[in-house]
mmCIF file of C-alpha atoms and ligand atoms in Angstrom:
data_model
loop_
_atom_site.group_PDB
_atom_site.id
_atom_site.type_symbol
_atom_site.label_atom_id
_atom_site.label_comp_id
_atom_site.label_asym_id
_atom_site.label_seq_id
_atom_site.Cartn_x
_atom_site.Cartn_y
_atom_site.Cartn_z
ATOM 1 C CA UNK A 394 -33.821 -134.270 16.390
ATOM 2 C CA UNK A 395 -37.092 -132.739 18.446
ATOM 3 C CA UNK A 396 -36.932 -134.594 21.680
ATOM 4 C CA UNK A 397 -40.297 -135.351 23.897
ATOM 5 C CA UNK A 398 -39.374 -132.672 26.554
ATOM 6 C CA UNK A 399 -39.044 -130.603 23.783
ATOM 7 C CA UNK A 400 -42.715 -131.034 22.712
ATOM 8 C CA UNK A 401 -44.237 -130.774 26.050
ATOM 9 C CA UNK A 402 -42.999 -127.468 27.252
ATOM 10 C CA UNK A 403 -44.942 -125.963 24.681
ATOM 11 C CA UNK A 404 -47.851 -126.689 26.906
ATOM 12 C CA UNK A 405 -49.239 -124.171 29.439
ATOM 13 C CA UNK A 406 -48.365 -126.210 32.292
ATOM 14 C CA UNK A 407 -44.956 -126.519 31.247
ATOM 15 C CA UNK A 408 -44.324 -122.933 31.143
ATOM 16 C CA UNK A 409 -45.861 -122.412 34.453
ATOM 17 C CA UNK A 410 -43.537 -120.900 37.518
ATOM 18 C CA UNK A 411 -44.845 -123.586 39.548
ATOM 19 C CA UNK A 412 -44.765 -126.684 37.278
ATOM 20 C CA UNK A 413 -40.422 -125.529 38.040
ATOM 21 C CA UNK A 414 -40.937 -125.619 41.408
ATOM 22 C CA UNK A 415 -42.326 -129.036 40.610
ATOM 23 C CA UNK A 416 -39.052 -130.012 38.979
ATOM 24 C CA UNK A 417 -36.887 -129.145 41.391
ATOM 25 C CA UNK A 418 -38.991 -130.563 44.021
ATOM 26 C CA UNK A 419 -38.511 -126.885 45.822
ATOM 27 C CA UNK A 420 -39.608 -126.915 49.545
ATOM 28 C CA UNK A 421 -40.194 -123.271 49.558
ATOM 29 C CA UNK A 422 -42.884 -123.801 47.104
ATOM 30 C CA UNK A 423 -45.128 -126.170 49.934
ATOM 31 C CA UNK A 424 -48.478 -125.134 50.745
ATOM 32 C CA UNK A 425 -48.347 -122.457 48.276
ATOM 33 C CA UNK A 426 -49.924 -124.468 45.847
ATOM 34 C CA UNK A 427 -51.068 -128.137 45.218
ATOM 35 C CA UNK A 428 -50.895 -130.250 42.235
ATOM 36 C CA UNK A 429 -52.955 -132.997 41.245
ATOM 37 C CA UNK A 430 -52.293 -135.860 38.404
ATOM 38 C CA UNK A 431 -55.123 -136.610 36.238
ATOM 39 C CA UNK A 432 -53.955 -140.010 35.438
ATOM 40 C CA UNK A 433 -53.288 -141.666 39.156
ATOM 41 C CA UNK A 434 -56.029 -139.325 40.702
ATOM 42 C CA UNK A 435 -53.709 -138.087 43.382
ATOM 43 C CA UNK A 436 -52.762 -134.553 44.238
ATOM 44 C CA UNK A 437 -49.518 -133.747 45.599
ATOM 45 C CA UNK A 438 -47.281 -130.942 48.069
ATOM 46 C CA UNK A 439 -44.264 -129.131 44.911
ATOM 47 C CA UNK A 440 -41.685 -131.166 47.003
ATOM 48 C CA UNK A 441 -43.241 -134.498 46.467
ATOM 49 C CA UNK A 442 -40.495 -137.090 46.068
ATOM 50 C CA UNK A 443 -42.677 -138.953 43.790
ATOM 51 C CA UNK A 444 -42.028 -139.925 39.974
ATOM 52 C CA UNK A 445 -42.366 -136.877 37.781
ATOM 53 C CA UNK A 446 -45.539 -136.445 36.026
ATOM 54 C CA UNK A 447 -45.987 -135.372 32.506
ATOM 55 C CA UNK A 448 -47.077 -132.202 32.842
ATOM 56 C CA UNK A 449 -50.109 -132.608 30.064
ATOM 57 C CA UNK A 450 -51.435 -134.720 33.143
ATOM 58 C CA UNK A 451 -51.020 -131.879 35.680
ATOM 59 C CA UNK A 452 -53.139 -129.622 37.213
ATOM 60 C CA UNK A 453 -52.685 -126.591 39.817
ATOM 61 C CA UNK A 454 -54.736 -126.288 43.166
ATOM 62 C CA UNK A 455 -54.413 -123.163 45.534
ATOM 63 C CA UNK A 456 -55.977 -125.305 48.407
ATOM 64 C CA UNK A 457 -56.091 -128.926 49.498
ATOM 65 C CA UNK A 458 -59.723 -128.092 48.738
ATOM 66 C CA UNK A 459 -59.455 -126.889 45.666
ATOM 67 C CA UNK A 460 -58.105 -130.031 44.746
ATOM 68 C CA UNK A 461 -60.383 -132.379 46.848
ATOM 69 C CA UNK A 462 -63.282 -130.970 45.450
ATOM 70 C CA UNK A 463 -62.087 -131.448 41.827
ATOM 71 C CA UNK A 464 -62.322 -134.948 42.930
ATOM 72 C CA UNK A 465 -58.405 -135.971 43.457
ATOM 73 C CA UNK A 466 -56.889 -138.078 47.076
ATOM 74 C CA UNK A 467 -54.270 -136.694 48.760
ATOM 75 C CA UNK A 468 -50.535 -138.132 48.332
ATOM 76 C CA UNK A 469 -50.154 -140.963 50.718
ATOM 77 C CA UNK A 470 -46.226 -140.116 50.083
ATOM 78 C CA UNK A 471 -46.128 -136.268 50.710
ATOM 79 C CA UNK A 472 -49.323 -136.798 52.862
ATOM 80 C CA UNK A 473 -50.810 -132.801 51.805
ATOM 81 C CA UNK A 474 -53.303 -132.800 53.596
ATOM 82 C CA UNK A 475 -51.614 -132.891 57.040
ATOM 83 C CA UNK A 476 -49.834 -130.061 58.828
ATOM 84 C CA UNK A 477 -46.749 -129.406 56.302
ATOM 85 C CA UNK A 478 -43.521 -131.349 58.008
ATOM 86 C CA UNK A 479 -42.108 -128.612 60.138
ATOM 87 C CA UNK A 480 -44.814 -128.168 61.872
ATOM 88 C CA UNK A 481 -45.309 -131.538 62.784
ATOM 89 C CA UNK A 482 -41.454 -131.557 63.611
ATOM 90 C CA UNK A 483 -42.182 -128.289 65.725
ATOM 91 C CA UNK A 484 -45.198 -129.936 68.064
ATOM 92 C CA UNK A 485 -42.956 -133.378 67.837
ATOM 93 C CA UNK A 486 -39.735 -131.903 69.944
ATOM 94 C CA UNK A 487 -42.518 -129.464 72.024
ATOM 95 C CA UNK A 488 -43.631 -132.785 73.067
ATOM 96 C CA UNK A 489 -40.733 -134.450 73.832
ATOM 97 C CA UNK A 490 -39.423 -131.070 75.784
ATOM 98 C CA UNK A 491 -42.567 -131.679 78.075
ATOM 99 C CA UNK A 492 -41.708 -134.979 78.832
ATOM 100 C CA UNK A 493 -38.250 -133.883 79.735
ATOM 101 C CA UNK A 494 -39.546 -131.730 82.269
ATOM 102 C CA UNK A 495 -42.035 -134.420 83.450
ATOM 103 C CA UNK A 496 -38.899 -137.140 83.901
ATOM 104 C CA UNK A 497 -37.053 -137.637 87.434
ATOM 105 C CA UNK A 498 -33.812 -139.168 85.500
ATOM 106 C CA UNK A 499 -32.512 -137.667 82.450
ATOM 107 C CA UNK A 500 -34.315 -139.639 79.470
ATOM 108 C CA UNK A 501 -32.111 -141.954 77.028
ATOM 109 C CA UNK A 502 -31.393 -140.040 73.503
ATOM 110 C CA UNK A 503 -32.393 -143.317 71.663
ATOM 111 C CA UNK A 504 -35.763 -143.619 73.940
ATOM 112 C CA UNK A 505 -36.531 -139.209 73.418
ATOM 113 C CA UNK A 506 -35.209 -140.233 69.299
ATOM 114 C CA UNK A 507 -38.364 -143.499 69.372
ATOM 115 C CA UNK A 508 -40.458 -141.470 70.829
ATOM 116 C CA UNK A 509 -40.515 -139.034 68.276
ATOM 117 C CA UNK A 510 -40.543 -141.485 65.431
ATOM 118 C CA UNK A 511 -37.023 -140.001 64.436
ATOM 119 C CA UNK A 512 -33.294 -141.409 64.362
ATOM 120 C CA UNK A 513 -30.879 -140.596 66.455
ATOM 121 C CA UNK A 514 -29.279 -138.291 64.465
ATOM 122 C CA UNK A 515 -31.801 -136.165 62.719
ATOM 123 C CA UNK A 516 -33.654 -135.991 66.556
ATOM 124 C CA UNK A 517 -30.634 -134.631 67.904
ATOM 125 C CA UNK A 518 -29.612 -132.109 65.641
ATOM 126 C CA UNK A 519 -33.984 -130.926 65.296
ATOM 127 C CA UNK A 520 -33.864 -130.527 68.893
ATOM 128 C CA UNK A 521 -31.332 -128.565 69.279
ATOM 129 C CA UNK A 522 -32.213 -126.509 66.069
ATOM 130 C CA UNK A 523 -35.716 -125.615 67.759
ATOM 131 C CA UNK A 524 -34.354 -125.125 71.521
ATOM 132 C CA UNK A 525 -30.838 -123.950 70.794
ATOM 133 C CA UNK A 526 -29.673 -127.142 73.490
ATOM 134 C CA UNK A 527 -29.463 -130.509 73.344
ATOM 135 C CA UNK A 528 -31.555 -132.763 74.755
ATOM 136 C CA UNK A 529 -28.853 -133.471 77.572
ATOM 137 C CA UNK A 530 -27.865 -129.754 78.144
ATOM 138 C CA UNK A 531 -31.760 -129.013 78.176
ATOM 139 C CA UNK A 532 -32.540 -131.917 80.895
ATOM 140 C CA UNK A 533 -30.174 -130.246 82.994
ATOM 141 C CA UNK A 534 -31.227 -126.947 82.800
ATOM 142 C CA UNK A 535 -34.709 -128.198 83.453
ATOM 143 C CA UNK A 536 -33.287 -130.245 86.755
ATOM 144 C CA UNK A 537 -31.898 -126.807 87.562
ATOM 145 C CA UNK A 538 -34.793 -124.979 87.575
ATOM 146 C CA UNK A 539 -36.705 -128.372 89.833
ATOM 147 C CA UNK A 540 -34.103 -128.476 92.797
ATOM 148 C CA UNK A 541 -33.813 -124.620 92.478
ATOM 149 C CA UNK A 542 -37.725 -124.797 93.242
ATOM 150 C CA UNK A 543 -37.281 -127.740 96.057
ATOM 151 C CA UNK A 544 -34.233 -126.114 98.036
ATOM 152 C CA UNK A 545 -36.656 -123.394 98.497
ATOM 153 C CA UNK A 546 -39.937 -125.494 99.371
ATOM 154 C CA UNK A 547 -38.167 -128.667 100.959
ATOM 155 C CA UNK A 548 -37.216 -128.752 104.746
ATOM 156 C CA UNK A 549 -33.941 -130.001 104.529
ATOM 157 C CA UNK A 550 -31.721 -130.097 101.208
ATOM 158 C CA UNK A 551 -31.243 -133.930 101.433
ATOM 159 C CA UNK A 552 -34.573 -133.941 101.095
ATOM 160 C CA UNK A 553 -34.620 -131.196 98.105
ATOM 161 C CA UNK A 554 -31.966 -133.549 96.460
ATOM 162 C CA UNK A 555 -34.395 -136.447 96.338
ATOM 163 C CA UNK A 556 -37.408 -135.287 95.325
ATOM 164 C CA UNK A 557 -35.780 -132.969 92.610
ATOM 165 C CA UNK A 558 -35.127 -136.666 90.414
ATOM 166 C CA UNK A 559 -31.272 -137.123 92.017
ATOM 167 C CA UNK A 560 -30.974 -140.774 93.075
ATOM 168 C CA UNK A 561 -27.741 -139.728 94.946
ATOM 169 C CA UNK A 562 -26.379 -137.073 97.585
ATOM 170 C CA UNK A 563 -23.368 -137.516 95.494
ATOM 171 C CA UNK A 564 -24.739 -137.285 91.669
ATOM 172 C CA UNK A 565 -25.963 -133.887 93.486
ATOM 173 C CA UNK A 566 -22.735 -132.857 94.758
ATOM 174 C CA UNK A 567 -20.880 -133.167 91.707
ATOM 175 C CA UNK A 568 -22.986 -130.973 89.739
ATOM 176 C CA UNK A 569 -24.152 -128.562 92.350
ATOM 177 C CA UNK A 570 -21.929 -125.386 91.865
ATOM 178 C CA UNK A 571 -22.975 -125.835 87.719
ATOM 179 C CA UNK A 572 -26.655 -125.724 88.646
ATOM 180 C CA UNK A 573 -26.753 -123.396 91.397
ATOM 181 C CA UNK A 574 -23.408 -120.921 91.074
ATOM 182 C CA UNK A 575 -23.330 -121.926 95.215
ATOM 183 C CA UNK A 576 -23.391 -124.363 97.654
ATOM 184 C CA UNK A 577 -27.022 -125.559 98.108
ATOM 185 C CA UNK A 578 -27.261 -124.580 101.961
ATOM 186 C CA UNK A 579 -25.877 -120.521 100.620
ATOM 187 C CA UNK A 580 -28.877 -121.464 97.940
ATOM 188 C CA UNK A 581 -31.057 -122.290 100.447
ATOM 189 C CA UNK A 582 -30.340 -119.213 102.398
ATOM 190 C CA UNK A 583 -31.202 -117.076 99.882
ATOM 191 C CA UNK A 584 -27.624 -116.192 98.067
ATOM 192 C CA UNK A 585 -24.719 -114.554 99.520
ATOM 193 C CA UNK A 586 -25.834 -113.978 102.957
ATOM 194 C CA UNK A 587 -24.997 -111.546 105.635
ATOM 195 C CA UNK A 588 -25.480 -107.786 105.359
ATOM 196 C CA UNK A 589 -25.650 -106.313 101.561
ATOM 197 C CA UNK A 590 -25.506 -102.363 101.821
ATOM 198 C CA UNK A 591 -27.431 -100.577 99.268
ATOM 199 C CA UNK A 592 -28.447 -97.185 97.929
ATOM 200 C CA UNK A 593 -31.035 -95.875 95.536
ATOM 201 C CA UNK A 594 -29.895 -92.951 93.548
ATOM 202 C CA UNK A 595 -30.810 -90.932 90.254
ATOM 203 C CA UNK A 596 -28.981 -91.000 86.990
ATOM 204 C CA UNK A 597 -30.365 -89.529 82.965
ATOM 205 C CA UNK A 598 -31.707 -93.269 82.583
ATOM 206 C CA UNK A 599 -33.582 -93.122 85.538
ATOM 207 C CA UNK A 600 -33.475 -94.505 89.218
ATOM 208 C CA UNK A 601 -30.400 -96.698 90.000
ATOM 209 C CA UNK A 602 -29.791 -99.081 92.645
ATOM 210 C CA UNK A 603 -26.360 -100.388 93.929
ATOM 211 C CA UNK A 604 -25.508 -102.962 96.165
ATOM 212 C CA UNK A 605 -22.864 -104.929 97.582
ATOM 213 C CA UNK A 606 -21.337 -107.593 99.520
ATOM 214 C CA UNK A 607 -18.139 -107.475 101.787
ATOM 215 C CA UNK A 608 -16.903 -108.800 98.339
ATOM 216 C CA UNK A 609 -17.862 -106.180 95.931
ATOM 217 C CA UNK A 610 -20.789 -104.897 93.963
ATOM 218 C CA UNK A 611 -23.053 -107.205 93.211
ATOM 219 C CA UNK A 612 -25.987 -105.317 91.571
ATOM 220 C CA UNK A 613 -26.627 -102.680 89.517
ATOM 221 C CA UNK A 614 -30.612 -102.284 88.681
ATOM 222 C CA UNK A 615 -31.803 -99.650 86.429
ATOM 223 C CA UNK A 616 -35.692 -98.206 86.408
ATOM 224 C CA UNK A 617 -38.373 -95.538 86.881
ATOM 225 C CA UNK A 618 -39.585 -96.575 90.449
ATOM 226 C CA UNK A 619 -36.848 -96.740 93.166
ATOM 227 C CA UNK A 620 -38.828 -98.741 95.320
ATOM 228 C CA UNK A 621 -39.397 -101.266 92.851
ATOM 229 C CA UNK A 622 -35.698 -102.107 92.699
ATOM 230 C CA UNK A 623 -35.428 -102.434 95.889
ATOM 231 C CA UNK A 624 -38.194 -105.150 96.205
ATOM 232 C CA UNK A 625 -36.277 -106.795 93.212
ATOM 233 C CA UNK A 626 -32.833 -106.699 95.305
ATOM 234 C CA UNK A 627 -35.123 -108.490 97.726
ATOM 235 C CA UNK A 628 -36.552 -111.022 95.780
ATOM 236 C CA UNK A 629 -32.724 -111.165 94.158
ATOM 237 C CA UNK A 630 -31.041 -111.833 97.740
ATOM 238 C CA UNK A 631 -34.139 -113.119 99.937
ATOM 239 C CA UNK A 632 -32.063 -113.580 102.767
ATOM 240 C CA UNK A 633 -29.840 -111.449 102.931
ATOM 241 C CA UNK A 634 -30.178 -108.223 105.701
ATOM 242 C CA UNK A 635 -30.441 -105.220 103.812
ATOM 243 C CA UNK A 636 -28.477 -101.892 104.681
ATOM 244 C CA UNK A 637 -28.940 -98.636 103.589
ATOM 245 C CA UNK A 638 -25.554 -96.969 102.328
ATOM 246 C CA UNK A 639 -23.758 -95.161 104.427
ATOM 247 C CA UNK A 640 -21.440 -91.740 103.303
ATOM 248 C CA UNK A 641 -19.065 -94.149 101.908
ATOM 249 C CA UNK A 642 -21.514 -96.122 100.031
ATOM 250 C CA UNK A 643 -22.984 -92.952 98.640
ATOM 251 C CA UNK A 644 -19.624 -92.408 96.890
ATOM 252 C CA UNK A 645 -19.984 -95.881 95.462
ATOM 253 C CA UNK A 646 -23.448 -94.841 93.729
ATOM 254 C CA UNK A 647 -21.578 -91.412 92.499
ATOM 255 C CA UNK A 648 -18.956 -93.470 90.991
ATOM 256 C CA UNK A 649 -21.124 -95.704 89.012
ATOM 257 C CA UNK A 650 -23.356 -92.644 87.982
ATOM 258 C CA UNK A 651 -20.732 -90.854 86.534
ATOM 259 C CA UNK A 652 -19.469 -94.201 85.164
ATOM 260 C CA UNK A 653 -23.222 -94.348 83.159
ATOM 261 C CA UNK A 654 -23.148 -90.992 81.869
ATOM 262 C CA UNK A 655 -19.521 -91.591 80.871
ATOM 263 C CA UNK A 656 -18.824 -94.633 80.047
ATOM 264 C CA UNK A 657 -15.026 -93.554 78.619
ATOM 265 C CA UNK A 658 -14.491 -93.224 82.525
ATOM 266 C CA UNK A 659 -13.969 -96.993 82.798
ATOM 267 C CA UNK A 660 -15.303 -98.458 85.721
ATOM 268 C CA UNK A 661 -12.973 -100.706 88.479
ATOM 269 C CA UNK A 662 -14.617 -101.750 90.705
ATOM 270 C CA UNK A 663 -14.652 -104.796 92.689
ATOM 271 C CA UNK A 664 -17.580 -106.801 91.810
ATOM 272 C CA UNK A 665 -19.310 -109.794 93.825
ATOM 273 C CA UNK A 666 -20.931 -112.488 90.628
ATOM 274 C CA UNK A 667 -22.938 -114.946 91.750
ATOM 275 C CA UNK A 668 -24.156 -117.065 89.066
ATOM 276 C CA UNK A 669 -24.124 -121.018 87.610
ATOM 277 C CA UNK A 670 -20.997 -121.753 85.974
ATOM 278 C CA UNK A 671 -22.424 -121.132 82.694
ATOM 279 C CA UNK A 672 -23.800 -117.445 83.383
ATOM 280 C CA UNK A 673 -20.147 -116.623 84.796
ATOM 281 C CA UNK A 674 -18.543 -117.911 82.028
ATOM 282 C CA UNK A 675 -21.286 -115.544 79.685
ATOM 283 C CA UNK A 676 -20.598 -112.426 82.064
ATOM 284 C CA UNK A 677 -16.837 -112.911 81.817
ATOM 285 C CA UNK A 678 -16.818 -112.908 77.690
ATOM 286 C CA UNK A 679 -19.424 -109.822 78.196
ATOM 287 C CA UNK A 680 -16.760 -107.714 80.217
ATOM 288 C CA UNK A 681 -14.327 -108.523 77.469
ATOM 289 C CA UNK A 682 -16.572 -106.631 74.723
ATOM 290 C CA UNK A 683 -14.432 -103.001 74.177
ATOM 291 C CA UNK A 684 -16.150 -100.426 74.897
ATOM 292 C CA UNK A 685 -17.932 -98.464 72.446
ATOM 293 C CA UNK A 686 -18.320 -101.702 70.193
ATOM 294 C CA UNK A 687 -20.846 -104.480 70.265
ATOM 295 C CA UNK A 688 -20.997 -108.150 69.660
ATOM 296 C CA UNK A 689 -23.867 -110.432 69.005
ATOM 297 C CA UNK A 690 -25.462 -113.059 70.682
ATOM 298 C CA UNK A 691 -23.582 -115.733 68.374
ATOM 299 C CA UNK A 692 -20.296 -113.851 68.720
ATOM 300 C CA UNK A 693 -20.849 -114.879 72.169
ATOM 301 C CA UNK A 694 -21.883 -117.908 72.328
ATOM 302 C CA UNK A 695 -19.109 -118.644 69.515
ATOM 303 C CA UNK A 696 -16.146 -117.084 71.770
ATOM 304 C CA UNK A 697 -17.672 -119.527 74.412
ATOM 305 C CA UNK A 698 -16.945 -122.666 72.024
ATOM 306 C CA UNK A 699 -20.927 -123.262 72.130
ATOM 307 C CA UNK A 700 -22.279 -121.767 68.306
ATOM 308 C CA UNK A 701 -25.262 -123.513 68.551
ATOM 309 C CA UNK A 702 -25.881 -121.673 72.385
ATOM 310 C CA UNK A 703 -27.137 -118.375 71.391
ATOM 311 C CA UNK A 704 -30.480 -118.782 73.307
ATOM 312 C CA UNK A 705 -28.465 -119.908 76.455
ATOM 313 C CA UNK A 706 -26.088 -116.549 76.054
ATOM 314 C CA UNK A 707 -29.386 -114.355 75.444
ATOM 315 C CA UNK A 708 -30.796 -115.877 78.799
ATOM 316 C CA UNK A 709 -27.648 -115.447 80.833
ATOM 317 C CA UNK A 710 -27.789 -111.964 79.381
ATOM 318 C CA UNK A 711 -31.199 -111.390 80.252
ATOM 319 C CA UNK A 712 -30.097 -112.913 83.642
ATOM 320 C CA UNK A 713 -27.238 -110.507 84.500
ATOM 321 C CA UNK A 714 -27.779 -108.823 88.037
ATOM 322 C CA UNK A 715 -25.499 -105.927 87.588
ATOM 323 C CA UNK A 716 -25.797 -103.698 84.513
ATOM 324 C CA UNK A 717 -23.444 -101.470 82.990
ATOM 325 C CA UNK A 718 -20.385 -103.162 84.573
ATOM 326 C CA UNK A 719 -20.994 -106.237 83.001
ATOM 327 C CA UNK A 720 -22.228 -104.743 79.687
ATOM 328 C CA UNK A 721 -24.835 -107.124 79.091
ATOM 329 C CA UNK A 722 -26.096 -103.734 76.810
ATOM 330 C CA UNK A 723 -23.455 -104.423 74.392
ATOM 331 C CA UNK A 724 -24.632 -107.649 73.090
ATOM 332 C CA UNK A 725 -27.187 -106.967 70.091
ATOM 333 C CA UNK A 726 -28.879 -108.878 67.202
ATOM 334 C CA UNK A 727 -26.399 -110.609 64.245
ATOM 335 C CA UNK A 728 -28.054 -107.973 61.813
ATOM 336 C CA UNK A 729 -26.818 -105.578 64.457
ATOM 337 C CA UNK A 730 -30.459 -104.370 65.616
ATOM 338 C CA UNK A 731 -30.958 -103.035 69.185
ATOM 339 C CA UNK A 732 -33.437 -106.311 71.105
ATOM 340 C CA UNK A 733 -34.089 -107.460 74.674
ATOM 341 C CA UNK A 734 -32.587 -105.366 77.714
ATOM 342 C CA UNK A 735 -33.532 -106.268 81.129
ATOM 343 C CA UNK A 736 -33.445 -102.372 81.954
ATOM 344 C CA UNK A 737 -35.566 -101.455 78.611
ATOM 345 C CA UNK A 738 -34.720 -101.211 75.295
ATOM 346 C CA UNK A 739 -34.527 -97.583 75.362
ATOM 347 C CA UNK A 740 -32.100 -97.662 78.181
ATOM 348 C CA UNK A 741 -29.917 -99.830 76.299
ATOM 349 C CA UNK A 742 -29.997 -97.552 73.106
ATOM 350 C CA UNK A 743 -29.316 -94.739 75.484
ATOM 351 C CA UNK A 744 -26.056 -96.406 77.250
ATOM 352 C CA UNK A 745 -25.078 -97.206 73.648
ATOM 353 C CA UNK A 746 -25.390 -93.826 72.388
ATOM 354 C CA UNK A 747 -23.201 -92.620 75.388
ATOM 355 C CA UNK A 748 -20.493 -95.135 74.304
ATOM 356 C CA UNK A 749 -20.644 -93.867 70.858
ATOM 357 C CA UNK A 750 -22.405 -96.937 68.850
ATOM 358 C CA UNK A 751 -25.066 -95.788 66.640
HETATM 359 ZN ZN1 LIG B 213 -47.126 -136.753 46.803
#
C-alpha cells in the first residue's frame, strides 16, 4: 500500500537537504536558512518545535527578509527574527556577571537564576559553561580582585574589609589566605617584605631576572629588556627593598641559566610561592608535569578535581611569577597546540624544544 509520506517526497521540497534539517528539528541548521508555511502565514528558525508542516506548504528563505518580504510573520514560538538563542543566552549571563561585580554581598543563585528569566538549573550550568565558574566561585574571585584593590587604596585594612562588601572582620578572616595567598597587613605591604636580592642576566631566550627571598626563589622573569623586568619585580613586590645580587647570587642566576638551556639538568632549588590557595594548588600540579612531556589545561584542572576550571588553571598559569621552575610552559592546548605564555609564545616553543617536545 502507497502511504501519504510516500507521495509527498516526490515533491521538490521533500527532497531538499534542508526540508531534513526541518525533520530533525537540527539546531545546526539555525539562521542558515528560514522556512515559511503557506497555509498559517508564518515563517520559522529549522529547529522550530512546532507541528510539522507538509512540505507541499513549505517554502525556503535565506534571510528573515527574504521571507518578510514574501509577505510571511515571524514564529511567535521560535521567535526568528530575534538574535538566535545563544546569543541572547551569551548577553543574558554577561549581564548577570556585571551585576556580580556591582553587588557588595554575594547574590542568591535563585535571585541571579530570576533575573535571567532561567531556572535554577539550566542558569547554573550556562554560567558556568560561558565563564568556566560558577556563579559562587566567580563572586569570589570578583570580591578578590575588590579588597585586593581597597587594601591598597584604604588607610587601614578594617577599613579595606568594609568597603570591599564584607559585613564582618571575621567573614574576612576566614577567607583571607584563599583570596590573598597572605595575611592582609603582608598584602598591604606589598608581598613578602624585607630585602629580595636580585640579578639580571642573559640566557638564548633572552634577558632573565632572578630573585629571592630569605626563603627561596621567588621569580624567574623572562624578556628582551632587562630593565623592564626589573620594573615588573617592582610592581610584583611593591614593597619590598630591592638588592642587587651579590657573588653568591650570581651563581644562583648561572644555575638557573644552565638549568634553561638544559632542562635534563633538573633544577632544586628552594623556591619562595606566594600565591591564593588556588594558584598554589595550580603551581604544585604544574611541577608534577615530567619533564619533556606536556599536559593540557583540562588535564590540569581535571588532576585538580575541578573539570569544568580550565579558564581558572589558564589564569593561574598566566599568573605564575617564576618560569621554568614551575613549568607553567608545559601546559598546552587539548589538541596539543602551543597558546598563551606569559614570556612569549616563542619562548615557550623554544623551552619546549630544549626539553625535547615537538
Ligand atoms: Zn517557529
Amino acid at each position: 500500500m502507497k502511504t501519504r509520506s510516500q507521495t509527498i517526497s516526490t515533491t521538490a521540497t521533500a527532497d531538499d537537504p534542508r526540508w531534513q534539517a526541518i525533520m530533525e528539528r537540527r539546531k545546526a541548521a539555525d539562521d542558515t536558512f528560514f522556512y515559511s508555511v503557506k497555509t498559517t502565514g508564518v515563517y520559522c528558525r529549522p529547529s522550530c518545535a512546532t507541528r510539522l508542516a507538509n512540505p507541499k506548504n513549505v517554502a525556503f528563505h535565506a534571510s528573515t527578509t527574504d521571507a518578510e518580504q514574501a509577505g510571511f510573520r515571524p514564529c511567535k514560538r521560535c521567535k526568528p527574527n530575534e538574535a538566535p538563542l545563544a546569543m541572547q543566552q551569551i548577553d543574558r549571563i554577561t549581564e548577570i556577571c556585571r551585576l556580580i561585580e556591582r553587588s557588595d554581598q554575594p547574590p542568591k543563585l535563585e535571585n541571579l537564576a530570576r533575573q535571567a528569566g532561567m531556572s535554577k538549573f539550566h542558569f547554573h550550568r550556562l554560567f558556568r559553561q560561558h565563564t568556566g565558574l560558577t556563579p559562587k566561585a566567580y563572586g569570589a574571585y570578583q570580591r578578590t580582585q575588590r579588597i585586593q584593590q581597597k587594601l591598597r587604596e584604604s588607610s587601614s585594612v578594617t577599613e579595606a574589609i568594609f568597603d570591599a562588601g564584607f559585613n564582618s572582620n571575621s567573614r574576612f578572616y576566614e577567607n583571607s589566605d584563599a583570596m590573598l595567598g597572605m595575611s592582609p597587613t603582608e598584602f598591604r605591604m606589598g608581598g613578602p617584605t624585607g630585602e629580595l636580592r636580585f640579578a639580571v642576566g642573559e640566557c638564548s631566550l633572552g634577558a632573565i631576572l632572578v630573585a629571592a627571598s630569605s626563603i627561596g626563589v621567588c621569580a624567574i622573569f623572562l624578556g628582551d629588556d632587562p630593565q623592564e623586568l626589573v620594573d615588573e619585580l617592582h610592581a610584583r613586590f611593591p614593597s619590598a627593598a630591592l638588592v642587587g645580587g651579590d657573588e653568591e647570587f650570581e651563581r644562583l642566576i648561572a644555575i638557573v641559566v644552565g638549568f634553561v638551556e638544559a632542562p635534563s639538568m633538573g633544577l632544586s632549588l628552594p623556591l619562595d610561592i606566594r600565591g591564593t590557595a588556588f594558584q598554589q594548588r595550580v603551581w604544585k600540579a604544574l611541577r608534577e608535569i615530567p619533564l619533556g612531556t606536556t599536559a593540557s589545561y583540562l588535564d590540569i584542572a581535571r588532576k585538580l578535581g575541578k573539570p569544568e576550571s580550565t579558564r581558572a588553571v589558564a589564569q593561574a598559569c598566566a599568573a605564575n611569577p617564576i618560569a621554568v621552575a614551575i613549568p607553567c610552559h608545559r601546559v598546552v592546548k587539548s589538541d596539543g597546540q602551543i597558546s598563551g605564555y606569559r614570556w612569549g609564545i616563542e619562548r615557550k616553543r623554544r623551552l619546549l624544544e630544549k626539553e625535547g617536545v615537538n
